[in-house]
């Protein structure tokens, strides 16, 4: 019998990273503040999870200015979209076998 969790991606074990990816997969781009508000997180907590996703090359960070204020937005990369879909497919397959 095959291990039912073998195809799950460990990076998405965190409910926060799962939430971030869920938001990004349906939005072209989203700001740090909007993500923080949607997921009800602190700056530091969200930043550490975003860093993990960025290091895995699942998200891309866009830094810029709006007037004199800095603006940081995030988007999902093709690798991120593919990896997240594979994770969701593995979850679905696992659930169907129960």
GROMACS .gro file of N, CA and C in nm:
model
  294
    1UNK      N    1   0.084  -0.118   0.000
    1UNK     CA    2   0.000   0.000   0.000
    1UNK      C    3   0.089   0.125   0.000
    2UNK      N    4   0.057   0.220  -0.086
    2UNK     CA    5   0.135   0.343  -0.098
    2UNK      C    6   0.105   0.437   0.019
    3UNK      N    7   0.208   0.506   0.064
    3UNK     CA    8   0.195   0.604   0.171
    3UNK      C    9   0.097   0.714   0.126
    4UNK      N   10  -0.014   0.736   0.198
    4UNK     CA   11  -0.116   0.831   0.152
    4UNK      C   12  -0.071   0.978   0.156
    5UNK      N   13   0.035   1.008   0.230
    5UNK     CA   14   0.079   1.148   0.238
    5UNK      C   15   0.207   1.175   0.159
    6UNK      N   16   0.253   1.077   0.085
    6UNK     CA   17   0.380   1.089   0.012
    6UNK      C   18   0.380   1.202  -0.090
    7UNK      N   19   0.267   1.230  -0.151
    7UNK     CA   20   0.262   1.332  -0.256
    7UNK      C   21   0.227   1.472  -0.204
    8UNK      N   22   0.207   1.486  -0.073
    8UNK     CA   23   0.178   1.618  -0.016
    8UNK      C   24   0.307   1.698  -0.007
    9UNK      N   25   0.298   1.827  -0.031
    9UNK     CA   26   0.414   1.915  -0.026
    9UNK      C   27   0.428   1.970   0.117
   10UNK      N   28   0.539   1.941   0.181
   10UNK     CA   29   0.563   1.981   0.320
   10UNK      C   30   0.552   2.132   0.341
   11UNK      N   31   0.585   2.210   0.242
   11UNK     CA   32   0.578   2.355   0.255
   11UNK      C   33   0.435   2.401   0.282
   12UNK      N   34   0.337   2.327   0.232
   12UNK     CA   35   0.198   2.365   0.250
   12UNK      C   36   0.135   2.304   0.377
   13UNK      N   37   0.217   2.244   0.463
   13UNK     CA   38   0.166   2.192   0.591
   13UNK      C   39   0.111   2.305   0.679
   14UNK      N   40   0.170   2.421   0.667
   14UNK     CA   41   0.127   2.535   0.748
   14UNK      C   42  -0.005   2.591   0.695
   15UNK      N   43  -0.100   2.612   0.784
   15UNK     CA   44  -0.228   2.669   0.742
   15UNK      C   45  -0.211   2.811   0.690
   16UNK      N   46  -0.109   2.881   0.737
   16UNK     CA   47  -0.084   3.018   0.690
   16UNK      C   48  -0.035   3.015   0.546
   17UNK      N   49   0.062   2.929   0.516
   17UNK     CA   50   0.112   2.920   0.378
   17UNK      C   51   0.005   2.866   0.285
   18UNK      N   52  -0.077   2.776   0.334
   18UNK     CA   53  -0.190   2.726   0.257
   18UNK      C   54  -0.286   2.841   0.226
   19UNK      N   55  -0.310   2.926   0.325
   19UNK     CA   56  -0.398   3.042   0.306
   19UNK      C   57  -0.340   3.142   0.207
   20UNK      N   58  -0.211   3.171   0.220
   20UNK     CA   59  -0.145   3.264   0.128
   20UNK      C   60  -0.157   3.214  -0.016
   21UNK      N   61  -0.127   3.087  -0.037
   21UNK     CA   62  -0.133   3.032  -0.171
   21UNK      C   63  -0.275   3.031  -0.224
   22UNK      N   64  -0.372   3.003  -0.139
   22UNK     CA   65  -0.513   3.004  -0.180
   22UNK      C   66  -0.555   3.143  -0.227
   23UNK      N   67  -0.508   3.245  -0.158
   23UNK     CA   68  -0.540   3.383  -0.197
   23UNK      C   69  -0.470   3.418  -0.328
   24UNK      N   70  -0.343   3.381  -0.339
   24UNK     CA   71  -0.265   3.419  -0.458
   24UNK      C   72  -0.307   3.345  -0.584
   25UNK      N   73  -0.356   3.223  -0.570
   25UNK     CA   74  -0.393   3.147  -0.689
   25UNK      C   75  -0.515   3.208  -0.758
   26UNK      N   76  -0.594   3.286  -0.688
   26UNK     CA   77  -0.713   3.348  -0.748
   26UNK      C   78  -0.698   3.500  -0.769
   27UNK      N   79  -0.582   3.555  -0.733
   27UNK     CA   80  -0.555   3.698  -0.752
   27UNK      C   81  -0.423   3.714  -0.828
   28UNK      N   82  -0.420   3.805  -0.922
   28UNK     CA   83  -0.295   3.829  -0.996
   28UNK      C   84  -0.185   3.879  -0.903
   29UNK      N   85  -0.223   3.963  -0.809
   29UNK     CA   86  -0.127   4.026  -0.719
   29UNK      C   87  -0.203   4.073  -0.595
   30UNK      N   88  -0.137   4.071  -0.479
   30UNK     CA   89  -0.201   4.119  -0.357
   30UNK      C   90  -0.096   4.184  -0.268
   31UNK      N   91  -0.137   4.288  -0.197
   31UNK     CA   92  -0.044   4.361  -0.112
   31UNK      C   93  -0.022   4.289   0.021
   32UNK      N   94   0.088   4.320   0.083
   32UNK     CA   95   0.121   4.265   0.215
   32UNK      C   96   0.010   4.297   0.313
   33UNK      N   97  -0.034   4.424   0.316
   33UNK     CA   98  -0.137   4.464   0.411
   33UNK      C   99  -0.270   4.393   0.387
   34UNK      N  100  -0.306   4.373   0.262
   34UNK     CA  101  -0.430   4.301   0.232
   34UNK      C  102  -0.421   4.154   0.278
   35UNK      N  103  -0.307   4.092   0.253
   35UNK     CA  104  -0.286   3.954   0.299
   35UNK      C  105  -0.293   3.947   0.451
   36UNK      N  106  -0.226   4.040   0.515
   36UNK     CA  107  -0.223   4.044   0.662
   36UNK      C  108  -0.364   4.057   0.718
   37UNK      N  109  -0.442   4.143   0.657
   37UNK     CA  110  -0.580   4.166   0.703
   37UNK      C  111  -0.669   4.043   0.675
   38UNK      N  112  -0.659   3.987   0.555
   38UNK     CA  113  -0.740   3.871   0.519
   38UNK      C  114  -0.714   3.752   0.610
   39UNK      N  115  -0.586   3.727   0.638
   39UNK     CA  116  -0.548   3.609   0.715
   39UNK      C  117  -0.539   3.636   0.865
   40UNK      N  118  -0.559   3.763   0.903
   40UNK     CA  119  -0.557   3.806   1.044
   40UNK      C  120  -0.427   3.765   1.113
   41UNK      N  121  -0.315   3.815   1.057
   41UNK     CA  122  -0.182   3.781   1.107
   41UNK      C  123  -0.105   3.906   1.148
   42UNK      N  124  -0.001   3.886   1.225
   42UNK     CA  125   0.090   3.996   1.258
   42UNK      C  126   0.189   4.012   1.143
   43UNK      N  127   0.254   4.127   1.138
   43UNK     CA  128   0.354   4.153   1.034
   43UNK      C  129   0.462   4.045   1.032
   44UNK      N  130   0.519   4.017   1.150
   44UNK     CA  131   0.630   3.923   1.159
   44UNK      C  132   0.591   3.781   1.120
   45UNK      N  133   0.474   3.738   1.164
   45UNK     CA  134   0.429   3.604   1.133
   45UNK      C  135   0.408   3.587   0.983
   46UNK      N  136   0.338   3.682   0.922
   46UNK     CA  137   0.315   3.675   0.778
   46UNK      C  138   0.447   3.683   0.702
   47UNK      N  139   0.535   3.773   0.742
   47UNK     CA  140   0.663   3.791   0.672
   47UNK      C  141   0.745   3.663   0.672
   48UNK      N  142   0.747   3.591   0.783
   48UNK     CA  143   0.828   3.468   0.787
   48UNK      C  144   0.771   3.361   0.694
   49UNK      N  145   0.640   3.351   0.685
   49UNK     CA  146   0.579   3.253   0.595
   49UNK      C  147   0.596   3.293   0.448
   50UNK      N  148   0.586   3.422   0.421
   50UNK     CA  149   0.610   3.470   0.284
   50UNK      C  150   0.753   3.443   0.242
   51UNK      N  151   0.846   3.459   0.335
   51UNK     CA  152   0.987   3.434   0.306
   51UNK      C  153   1.008   3.287   0.269
   52UNK      N  154   0.942   3.196   0.341
   52UNK     CA  155   0.953   3.053   0.310
   52UNK      C  156   0.902   3.024   0.169
   53UNK      N  157   0.789   3.084   0.134
   53UNK     CA  158   0.732   3.064   0.000
   53UNK      C  159   0.820   3.127  -0.108
   54UNK      N  160   0.880   3.241  -0.076
   54UNK     CA  161   0.970   3.307  -0.172
   54UNK      C  162   1.096   3.224  -0.193
   55UNK      N  163   1.154   3.171  -0.086
   55UNK     CA  164   1.274   3.088  -0.097
   55UNK      C  165   1.248   2.962  -0.180
   56UNK      N  166   1.126   2.910  -0.173
   56UNK     CA  167   1.089   2.792  -0.253
   56UNK      C  168   1.055   2.830  -0.396
   57UNK      N  169   1.057   2.960  -0.425
   57UNK     CA  170   1.025   3.016  -0.557
   57UNK      C  171   0.879   2.991  -0.597
   58UNK      N  172   0.791   2.986  -0.496
   58UNK     CA  173   0.648   2.970  -0.519
   58UNK      C  174   0.577   3.104  -0.534
   59UNK      N  175   0.638   3.210  -0.480
   59UNK     CA  176   0.582   3.345  -0.495
   59UNK      C  177   0.691   3.441  -0.537
   60UNK      N  178   0.647   3.552  -0.594
   60UNK     CA  179   0.739   3.658  -0.636
   60UNK      C  180   0.702   3.785  -0.561
   61UNK      N  181   0.803   3.856  -0.514
   61UNK     CA  182   0.784   3.979  -0.438
   61UNK      C  183   0.807   4.097  -0.530
   62UNK      N  184   0.717   4.194  -0.525
   62UNK     CA  185   0.730   4.316  -0.605
   62UNK      C  186   0.733   4.434  -0.508
   63UNK      N  187   0.846   4.505  -0.506
   63UNK     CA  188   0.860   4.621  -0.418
   63UNK      C  189   0.861   4.747  -0.502
   64UNK      N  190   0.793   4.848  -0.454
   64UNK     CA  191   0.788   4.974  -0.526
   64UNK      C  192   0.739   5.085  -0.435
   65UNK      N  193   0.699   5.194  -0.497
   65UNK     CA  194   0.651   5.309  -0.422
   65UNK      C  195   0.517   5.353  -0.478
   66UNK      N  196   0.431   5.396  -0.389
   66UNK     CA  197   0.308   5.465  -0.426
   66UNK      C  198   0.322   5.602  -0.360
   67UNK      N  199   0.352   5.700  -0.443
   67UNK     CA  200   0.388   5.831  -0.387
   67UNK      C  201   0.520   5.815  -0.314
   68UNK      N  202   0.520   5.847  -0.185
   68UNK     CA  203   0.641   5.833  -0.105
   68UNK      C  204   0.638   5.709  -0.015
   69UNK      N  205   0.530   5.636  -0.021
   69UNK     CA  206   0.516   5.517   0.063
   69UNK      C  207   0.562   5.393  -0.012
   70UNK      N  208   0.631   5.305   0.060
   70UNK     CA  209   0.672   5.179  -0.002
   70UNK      C  210   0.549   5.089  -0.019
   71UNK      N  211   0.554   5.009  -0.122
   71UNK     CA  212   0.445   4.916  -0.151
   71UNK      C  213   0.506   4.779  -0.184
   72UNK      N  214   0.461   4.677  -0.113
   72UNK     CA  215   0.507   4.542  -0.139
   72UNK      C  216   0.387   4.457  -0.177
   73UNK      N  217   0.397   4.395  -0.293
   73UNK     CA  218   0.291   4.305  -0.338
   73UNK      C  219   0.352   4.170  -0.372
   74UNK      N  220   0.265   4.071  -0.380
   74UNK     CA  221   0.308   3.934  -0.404
   74UNK      C  222   0.223   3.873  -0.515
   75UNK      N  223   0.286   3.784  -0.591
   75UNK     CA  224   0.214   3.709  -0.694
   75UNK      C  225   0.267   3.567  -0.692
   76UNK      N  226   0.186   3.477  -0.745
   76UNK     CA  227   0.226   3.336  -0.751
   76UNK      C  228   0.308   3.312  -0.877
   77UNK      N  229   0.410   3.229  -0.867
   77UNK     CA  230   0.492   3.195  -0.982
   77UNK      C  231   0.433   3.073  -1.052
   78UNK      N  232   0.473   3.047  -1.176
   78UNK     CA  233   0.426   2.924  -1.242
   78UNK      C  234   0.460   2.798  -1.161
   79UNK      N  235   0.581   2.795  -1.102
   79UNK     CA  236   0.620   2.681  -1.018
   79UNK      C  237   0.528   2.671  -0.896
   80UNK      N  238   0.496   2.786  -0.837
   80UNK     CA  239   0.407   2.788  -0.721
   80UNK      C  240   0.269   2.737  -0.756
   81UNK      N  241   0.218   2.781  -0.869
   81UNK     CA  242   0.085   2.738  -0.914
   81UNK      C  243   0.084   2.587  -0.939
   82UNK      N  244   0.186   2.537  -1.005
   82UNK     CA  245   0.197   2.394  -1.036
   82UNK      C  246   0.211   2.313  -0.906
   83UNK      N  247   0.294   2.357  -0.814
   83UNK     CA  248   0.316   2.285  -0.688
   83UNK      C  249   0.192   2.285  -0.601
   84UNK      N  250   0.123   2.398  -0.597
   84UNK     CA  251   0.002   2.408  -0.516
   84UNK      C  252  -0.108   2.318  -0.574
   85UNK      N  253  -0.121   2.316  -0.704
   85UNK     CA  254  -0.221   2.230  -0.768
   85UNK      C  255  -0.189   2.083  -0.740
   86UNK      N  256  -0.063   2.046  -0.748
   86UNK     CA  257  -0.023   1.908  -0.720
   86UNK      C  258  -0.054   1.871  -0.576
   87UNK      N  259  -0.033   1.964  -0.485
   87UNK     CA  260  -0.064   1.942  -0.343
   87UNK      C  261  -0.214   1.921  -0.324
   88UNK      N  262  -0.294   2.007  -0.385
   88UNK     CA  263  -0.440   1.994  -0.374
   88UNK      C  264  -0.489   1.864  -0.437
   89UNK      N  265  -0.430   1.826  -0.550
   89UNK     CA  266  -0.466   1.700  -0.614
   89UNK      C  267  -0.433   1.582  -0.523
   90UNK      N  268  -0.317   1.587  -0.456
   90UNK     CA  269  -0.277   1.480  -0.365
   90UNK      C  270  -0.372   1.473  -0.245
   91UNK      N  271  -0.414   1.589  -0.195
   91UNK     CA  272  -0.511   1.592  -0.084
   91UNK      C  273  -0.643   1.528  -0.127
   92UNK      N  274  -0.688   1.566  -0.245
   92UNK     CA  275  -0.814   1.512  -0.296
   92UNK      C  276  -0.806   1.360  -0.315
   93UNK      N  277  -0.695   1.314  -0.371
   93UNK     CA  278  -0.676   1.171  -0.393
   93UNK      C  279  -0.675   1.098  -0.259
   94UNK      N  280  -0.609   1.156  -0.160
   94UNK     CA  281  -0.601   1.094  -0.029
   94UNK      C  282  -0.740   1.086   0.036
   95UNK      N  283  -0.817   1.191   0.023
   95UNK     CA  284  -0.951   1.196   0.082
   95UNK      C  285  -1.044   1.095   0.016
   96UNK      N  286  -1.032   1.082  -0.114
   96UNK     CA  287  -1.119   0.987  -0.187
   96UNK      C  288  -1.093   0.841  -0.148
   97UNK      N  289  -0.972   0.813  -0.100
   97UNK     CA  290  -0.938   0.675  -0.064
   97UNK      C  291  -0.983   0.639   0.077
   98UNK      N  292  -1.026   0.738   0.153
   98UNK     CA  293  -1.067   0.711   0.291
   98UNK      C  294  -1.205   0.647   0.293
   0.00000   0.00000   0.00000
